[in-house]
Short mmCIF file of C-alpha atoms in Angstrom, two decimals:
data_model
loop_
_atom_site.label_atom_id
_atom_site.label_comp_id
_atom_site.label_asym_id
_atom_site.label_seq_id
_atom_site.Cartn_x
_atom_site.Cartn_y
_atom_site.Cartn_z
CA MET A 1 129.75 51.67 185.08
CA THR A 2 133.25 52.25 186.37
CA GLN A 3 135.97 52.79 183.72
CA VAL A 4 139.35 51.37 184.66
CA ASP A 5 142.57 52.53 183.02
CA THR A 6 145.57 50.31 183.02
CA ALA A 7 149.13 51.00 181.91
CA GLY A 8 148.83 48.43 179.19
CA THR A 9 145.83 50.07 177.57
CA ALA A 10 146.85 53.72 177.89
CA PRO A 11 146.16 55.69 174.71
CA ASP A 12 149.16 56.51 172.51
CA VAL A 13 149.10 60.28 172.50
CA THR A 14 151.80 62.00 170.51
CA GLY A 15 152.65 65.55 169.94
CA PRO A 16 155.14 68.20 170.91
CA GLY A 17 155.72 68.38 174.65
CA VAL A 18 153.64 65.29 175.47
CA THR A 19 155.41 62.57 177.44
CA GLY A 20 154.38 59.70 179.60
CA PRO A 21 153.78 55.96 179.54
CA GLY A 22 153.03 54.74 176.06
CA VAL A 23 154.02 58.03 174.52
CA THR A 24 156.87 58.27 172.03
CA GLU A 25 158.58 61.64 172.38
CA GLN A 26 159.33 63.29 169.02
CA ARG A 27 161.96 66.04 168.71
CA GLU A 28 162.61 68.06 165.55
CA THR A 29 166.05 67.60 164.10
CA PRO A 30 167.78 70.86 163.15
CA SER A 31 167.54 71.32 159.38
CA GLY A 32 171.32 71.60 159.03
CA SER A 33 171.82 68.09 160.36
CA ARG A 34 169.04 66.27 158.60
CA PRO A 35 170.22 62.94 157.24
CA GLY A 36 171.12 63.17 153.54
CA LEU A 37 171.23 66.97 153.43
CA TRP A 38 174.89 67.00 152.34
CA LYS A 39 174.17 64.35 149.73
CA ARG A 40 171.79 66.58 147.81
CA GLY A 41 172.92 68.19 144.59
CA ARG A 42 176.06 66.14 144.13
CA VAL A 43 175.74 66.39 140.34
CA LEU A 44 175.39 70.16 140.63
CA ALA A 45 178.44 70.32 142.88
CA ALA A 46 180.47 68.22 140.46
CA SER A 47 179.40 70.49 137.58
CA ALA A 48 180.46 73.56 139.57
CA LEU A 49 183.87 72.07 140.28
CA LEU A 50 184.30 71.14 136.60
CA LEU A 51 183.42 74.70 135.59
CA GLY A 52 185.97 76.06 138.03
CA LEU A 53 188.67 73.74 136.71
CA ILE A 54 187.94 74.78 133.11
CA LEU A 55 188.39 78.43 134.07
CA LEU A 56 191.54 77.79 136.09
CA LEU A 57 193.19 75.31 133.74
CA HIS A 58 191.94 76.45 130.32
CA ALA A 59 195.52 76.72 129.06
CA SER A 60 195.93 72.97 129.72
CA ILE A 61 192.96 71.90 127.60
CA PRO A 62 194.59 70.21 124.59
CA ASN A 63 194.16 71.41 121.03
CA ARG A 64 194.82 68.00 119.53
CA ILE A 65 191.14 67.28 119.01
CA GLY A 66 189.34 69.99 117.05
CA ASN A 67 191.37 72.80 118.65
CA LEU A 68 189.14 72.43 121.70
CA GLY A 69 191.45 74.54 123.87
CA SER A 70 191.30 77.53 121.52
CA LEU A 71 187.53 77.17 121.16
CA VAL A 72 187.07 77.28 124.93
CA GLU A 73 189.42 80.25 125.27
CA THR A 74 187.59 82.19 122.57
CA PHE A 75 184.38 82.22 124.60
CA LEU A 76 185.94 81.93 128.07
CA PRO A 77 184.25 85.03 129.60
CA TRP A 78 180.83 83.61 128.74
CA PHE A 79 181.46 80.54 130.89
CA GLY A 80 180.53 82.78 133.81
CA LEU A 81 176.88 82.52 132.73
CA PHE A 82 176.85 78.94 134.02
CA VAL A 83 177.31 80.22 137.58
CA PRO A 84 173.79 81.67 138.07
CA VAL A 85 172.30 78.62 136.35
CA LEU A 86 174.04 76.28 138.76
CA LEU A 87 173.20 78.55 141.69
CA ALA A 88 169.50 78.42 140.80
CA GLY A 89 169.72 74.63 140.70
CA ALA A 90 171.47 74.55 144.09
CA VAL A 91 168.76 76.73 145.65
CA LEU A 92 165.97 74.59 144.21
CA ARG A 93 167.66 71.45 145.49
CA ARG A 94 168.47 73.14 148.81
CA SER A 95 172.00 71.86 148.44
CA PRO A 96 174.64 73.53 150.62
CA LEU A 97 177.22 71.25 148.97
CA ALA A 98 176.53 72.72 145.52
CA VAL A 99 176.56 76.29 146.87
CA ILE A 100 179.97 75.80 148.44
CA ALA A 101 181.31 74.15 145.28
CA LEU A 102 180.26 77.23 143.29
CA LEU A 103 182.83 79.30 145.14
CA LEU A 104 185.55 77.80 142.93
CA PRO A 105 184.21 79.02 139.53
CA VAL A 106 183.17 82.37 141.02
CA VAL A 107 186.65 83.06 142.37
CA ALA A 108 188.29 81.77 139.17
CA TRP A 109 186.11 83.93 136.90
CA LEU A 110 186.68 87.04 138.99
CA ALA A 111 190.43 86.41 138.96
CA LEU A 112 190.38 86.22 135.16
CA PHE A 113 187.84 88.88 134.25
CA GLY A 114 186.85 90.78 137.37
CA GLY A 115 189.10 93.68 136.43
CA LEU A 116 187.22 94.12 133.15
CA LEU A 117 184.01 94.95 135.01
CA THR A 118 185.33 98.36 136.00
CA ASP A 119 186.21 101.45 133.97
CA ARG A 120 190.01 101.51 133.72
CA SER A 121 190.25 104.56 131.46
CA ARG A 122 191.77 107.86 132.49
CA ALA A 123 191.85 111.32 131.00
CA GLY A 124 194.57 112.56 128.70
CA GLY A 125 196.56 111.07 125.86
CA ASP A 126 198.65 112.30 122.96
CA LEU A 127 197.28 110.30 120.04
CA THR A 128 194.05 108.54 119.09
CA VAL A 129 194.30 105.37 117.01
CA ALA A 130 191.44 103.35 115.55
CA SER A 131 190.94 100.14 113.59
CA HIS A 132 188.02 98.80 111.58
CA ASN A 133 187.37 95.75 109.46
CA VAL A 134 185.15 97.59 107.00
CA GLY A 135 183.86 94.37 105.46
CA ALA A 136 184.17 93.34 101.84
CA ASP A 137 180.37 93.12 101.62
CA ASN A 138 179.79 96.52 103.21
CA SER A 139 176.76 98.05 101.45
CA ASP A 140 177.54 101.58 102.64
CA PRO A 141 181.27 102.32 102.26
CA VAL A 142 180.56 106.06 101.95
CA GLY A 143 178.71 106.16 105.25
CA THR A 144 181.35 103.99 106.89
CA ALA A 145 184.18 106.23 105.70
CA ARG A 146 182.42 109.38 106.86
CA ALA A 147 181.71 107.88 110.28
CA LEU A 148 185.37 106.95 110.66
CA ALA A 149 186.54 110.37 109.51
CA GLY A 150 184.37 111.89 112.22
CA SER A 151 185.69 109.56 114.93
CA GLY A 152 188.52 111.90 115.89
CA ALA A 153 191.21 109.27 115.22
CA ASP A 154 194.65 110.56 114.27
CA VAL A 155 195.69 107.21 112.83
CA LEU A 156 193.13 104.89 111.24
CA ALA A 157 193.66 101.30 110.10
CA LEU A 158 191.25 99.58 107.71
CA GLU A 159 191.05 95.88 107.00
CA GLU A 160 189.19 93.87 104.35
CA LEU A 161 189.32 96.64 101.78
CA ALA A 162 187.51 95.41 98.68
CA ALA A 163 189.12 96.44 95.40
CA ASP A 164 185.96 98.12 94.15
CA ALA A 165 185.54 100.11 97.39
CA ARG A 166 189.13 101.24 97.84
CA GLY A 167 188.62 104.39 95.76
CA THR A 168 185.60 105.35 97.84
CA TYR A 169 187.54 105.18 101.10
CA GLU A 170 190.45 107.09 99.60
CA LYS A 171 188.13 109.86 98.42
CA GLU A 172 186.05 110.15 101.59
CA LEU A 173 189.04 110.03 103.96
CA ALA A 174 191.36 112.32 101.98
CA LYS A 175 190.35 115.54 103.72
CA ALA A 176 190.75 114.24 107.28
CA TYR A 177 193.83 112.13 106.51
CA PRO A 178 196.31 113.62 104.03
CA HIS A 179 198.62 110.60 104.31
CA HIS A 180 197.72 107.00 103.60
CA THR A 181 199.13 103.72 102.38
CA VAL A 182 197.47 100.51 101.21
CA ARG A 183 198.99 97.06 100.82
CA GLY A 184 196.61 94.49 99.41
CA THR A 185 193.44 94.52 101.50
CA VAL A 186 194.77 96.51 104.48
CA GLY A 187 195.55 100.22 104.72
CA LEU A 188 196.51 103.01 107.09
CA TRP A 189 195.24 106.60 107.01
CA SER A 190 197.09 109.24 109.05
CA ARG A 191 197.14 112.94 109.89
CA PHE A 192 200.92 112.61 110.06
CA PRO A 193 203.48 111.66 107.40
CA LEU A 194 204.26 107.99 106.80
CA SER A 195 207.55 106.36 105.85
CA ASP A 196 209.35 103.02 105.66
CA THR A 197 206.17 101.22 104.62
CA ARG A 198 206.40 97.54 103.73
CA PRO A 199 204.14 94.48 103.66
CA VAL A 200 204.14 92.00 106.51
CA ASP A 201 203.69 88.32 105.69
CA VAL A 202 200.82 86.91 107.75
CA LYS A 203 200.99 83.54 106.00
CA MET A 204 197.85 83.65 103.88
CA ASP A 205 199.56 81.18 101.52
CA ILE A 206 200.82 78.09 103.29
CA GLY A 207 202.47 75.18 101.53
CA PRO A 208 203.92 74.51 98.06
CA LEU A 209 201.04 76.13 96.19
CA GLY A 210 201.51 79.38 98.05
CA ASP A 211 205.28 79.31 97.68
CA ALA A 212 204.90 78.94 93.92
CA LYS A 213 202.87 82.14 93.53
CA PRO A 214 204.79 85.25 92.41
CA ALA A 215 205.02 88.21 94.79
CA GLU A 216 202.82 90.45 92.66
CA VAL A 217 200.00 87.91 92.84
CA LYS A 218 200.28 87.59 96.61
CA MET A 219 200.31 91.36 97.03
CA VAL A 220 196.78 91.64 95.66
CA TYR A 221 195.39 89.92 98.75
CA ASN A 222 198.17 90.79 101.18
CA ARG A 223 196.77 91.29 104.70
CA GLY A 224 199.57 92.89 106.67
CA LEU A 225 201.69 96.04 106.60
CA ARG A 226 204.15 98.00 108.70
CA THR A 227 204.84 101.74 108.51
CA THR A 228 206.35 104.55 110.57
CA VAL A 229 204.11 107.45 111.62
CA ALA A 230 205.99 110.73 112.23
CA THR A 231 203.96 111.98 115.22
CA ASP A 232 204.60 115.21 117.11
CA HIS A 233 206.17 113.12 119.86
CA GLY A 234 208.47 111.07 117.68
CA PRO A 235 208.32 108.06 115.35
CA LEU A 236 205.73 105.38 116.00
CA ALA A 237 205.88 101.98 114.30
CA VAL A 238 202.37 100.90 113.32
CA TYR A 239 201.41 97.42 112.17
CA VAL A 240 198.09 96.65 110.48
CA ALA A 241 197.04 93.02 110.20
CA HIS A 242 194.07 90.91 109.21
CA LEU A 243 194.79 87.31 110.18
CA GLY A 244 193.22 84.27 108.57
CA SER A 245 189.60 83.45 109.28
CA VAL A 246 188.45 80.79 111.72
CA ARG A 247 185.88 78.17 110.81
CA VAL A 248 183.84 75.92 113.10
CA ASN A 249 183.15 72.50 111.62
CA PRO A 250 180.92 70.03 113.52
CA ARG A 251 183.25 67.19 112.56
CA ALA A 252 186.68 68.81 112.61
CA GLY A 253 186.01 71.36 115.36
CA LEU A 254 187.70 74.77 115.24
CA SER A 255 189.82 75.26 112.10
CA THR A 256 192.60 77.76 112.95
CA GLY A 257 195.69 76.60 111.04
CA GLN A 258 196.03 79.63 108.78
CA ARG A 259 195.23 82.10 111.54
CA ASP A 260 197.70 80.51 113.94
CA ALA A 261 200.47 80.55 111.34
CA GLY A 262 199.77 84.24 110.72
CA ALA A 263 199.87 85.00 114.45
CA ARG A 264 203.28 83.35 114.76
CA SER A 265 204.62 85.22 111.74
CA LEU A 266 203.26 88.52 113.06
CA GLY A 267 204.81 87.80 116.44
CA GLN A 268 208.19 87.29 114.79
CA ALA A 269 207.88 90.60 112.94
CA LEU A 270 207.06 92.39 116.19
CA ALA A 271 210.01 90.74 117.90
CA ALA A 272 212.33 92.05 115.19
CA GLU A 273 210.92 95.61 115.35
CA ARG A 274 213.61 98.07 116.47
CA ASN A 275 211.39 101.04 117.18
CA GLU A 276 210.72 101.32 120.90
CA ARG A 277 207.16 102.54 120.38
CA VAL A 278 204.88 100.14 118.53
CA VAL A 279 201.12 99.86 117.92
CA LEU A 280 199.38 96.88 116.35
CA LEU A 281 195.93 97.49 114.83
CA GLY A 282 193.75 94.91 113.20
CA ASP A 283 191.28 92.10 112.96
CA LEU A 284 193.17 89.19 114.50
CA ASN A 285 190.21 86.78 114.33
CA GLY A 286 190.52 85.68 117.92
CA THR A 287 190.63 86.82 121.53
CA MET A 288 193.79 87.53 123.45
CA ASP A 289 192.91 84.70 125.85
CA ASP A 290 193.66 82.26 123.02
CA ARG A 291 197.08 80.61 123.34
CA ALA A 292 197.58 81.07 119.59
CA TYR A 293 198.57 84.69 120.27
CA ALA A 294 201.28 83.98 122.82
CA ASP A 295 203.98 85.40 120.51
CA ILE A 296 202.02 88.67 120.38
CA THR A 297 200.74 88.96 123.95
CA SER A 298 204.22 88.24 125.34
CA ARG A 299 205.47 91.40 123.62
CA MET A 300 202.41 93.66 123.43
CA GLU A 301 199.78 94.97 125.84
CA SER A 302 196.07 95.12 125.05
CA ALA A 303 194.78 98.70 125.22
CA GLN A 304 191.31 97.40 126.08
CA GLU A 305 192.48 95.28 128.98
CA ALA A 306 194.70 98.05 130.33
CA ALA A 307 192.45 101.08 129.85
CA GLY A 308 189.04 100.01 128.57
CA ASP A 309 185.58 100.01 130.05
CA GLY A 310 184.16 96.49 130.00
CA PHE A 311 185.02 93.68 127.62
CA GLY A 312 184.98 95.74 124.43
CA PHE A 313 183.29 93.08 122.28
CA SER A 314 183.45 93.97 118.58
CA TRP A 315 181.90 91.09 116.61
CA PRO A 316 179.32 90.50 115.26
CA ALA A 317 178.25 94.12 114.95
CA THR A 318 174.55 93.48 115.57
CA PHE A 319 175.18 91.75 118.91
CA PRO A 320 178.91 91.57 119.78
CA VAL A 321 179.93 88.52 121.81
CA VAL A 322 183.73 88.43 121.31
CA ARG A 323 186.53 90.93 120.80
CA ILE A 324 188.49 89.92 117.73
CA ASP A 325 189.46 93.46 116.69
CA HIS A 326 192.42 94.65 118.71
CA ILE A 327 194.72 97.53 119.56
CA MET A 328 197.98 96.30 121.07
CA VAL A 329 200.76 98.61 122.26
CA ARG A 330 204.40 98.56 123.31
CA GLY A 331 206.47 101.48 124.56
CA VAL A 332 203.43 103.78 124.87
CA GLU A 333 200.74 104.03 127.55
CA PRO A 334 197.06 103.39 126.79
CA ASN A 335 194.87 106.01 128.47
CA SER A 336 191.50 104.79 127.24
CA SER A 337 189.97 102.26 124.87
CA TRP A 338 186.46 101.96 123.50
CA VAL A 339 184.21 100.49 120.80
CA LEU A 340 182.74 102.84 118.20
CA PRO A 341 179.14 102.63 116.89
CA ALA A 342 178.31 100.07 114.22
CA THR A 343 178.73 100.89 110.53
CA GLY A 344 177.77 98.93 107.42
CA SER A 345 180.32 96.26 108.37
CA ASP A 346 179.79 93.07 110.36
CA HIS A 347 182.53 94.32 112.74
CA ARG A 348 182.45 97.35 115.00
CA PRO A 349 185.36 99.82 114.95
CA VAL A 350 187.65 100.01 117.99
CA ALA A 351 189.69 103.00 119.18
CA ALA A 352 192.20 103.92 121.86
CA ARG A 353 193.91 106.99 123.22
CA ILE A 354 197.65 106.56 123.93
CA SER A 355 200.37 108.73 125.44
CA TRP A 356 204.15 108.83 125.45
#
């Protein structure tokens, strides 16, 4: 038999490079121009942009509801952890839109904290200062005192001194520090003479009930002092402070009223200080990114930010996630700043080397 092909009955053969009557030519579209490619990952992109805006505009987040702004600023460096999470999502979704959007939080985070990733310390210095919240529940005050005495600090501030442990610290630190002063629950130990010592009101009693208490009652739990250290390079005004604690309540949010009042009062005391060279040591119960410390940060420089290595987290001691223990300076230069090994306290000690 004779087989006859006609144009109308030609087989429909498809495939790359095959053309002809009845054949539909198929060409691959470049992956970058596939329809819908730029619509993928729009939620991821929006999340990246929101993260970037939080980092850039954190100071504009209001505190009216649960002190949300201060809460964000307390943990602001940790917001950078969302970047690799979002990046992983963008890669899985194959979303160029989300990847590009991530540039905003990356640049914002590096602008805020990129400098803390390097070692900014330098050799030298005239004086070593240290600060430690020793913890009222410290089960080993003897070991803590001995560790601090061996730290090499010339000037040592202690906060949260329990009444029953005060004698232990005085005994164990006496040899290394012949001069010391204590006001309430804060104290300063020094290799150099001290003078002009006085308490500093950090507003631990707010309102009519606090105003009605006599001075001798308030002094028992006073949490701030100021003294002059007669160093070999001249007088140095040293402030020791332990600001009010912060509480996180699921309903009320971040409770910071007492701490914020203390920060303002401390800022006013620093503004009135006439000595050109000033050091502030203490547990301020917050990070210097928090707007609550504007009266302090506008007048003082953080030794850790200027001359530290890394973020210098100090609390909690077992796994530090924030730096709430600070060394702030004015009129002197920080050469280096570091965190000391953990003691029996829930805080880690912090130290800095300064020069004139």
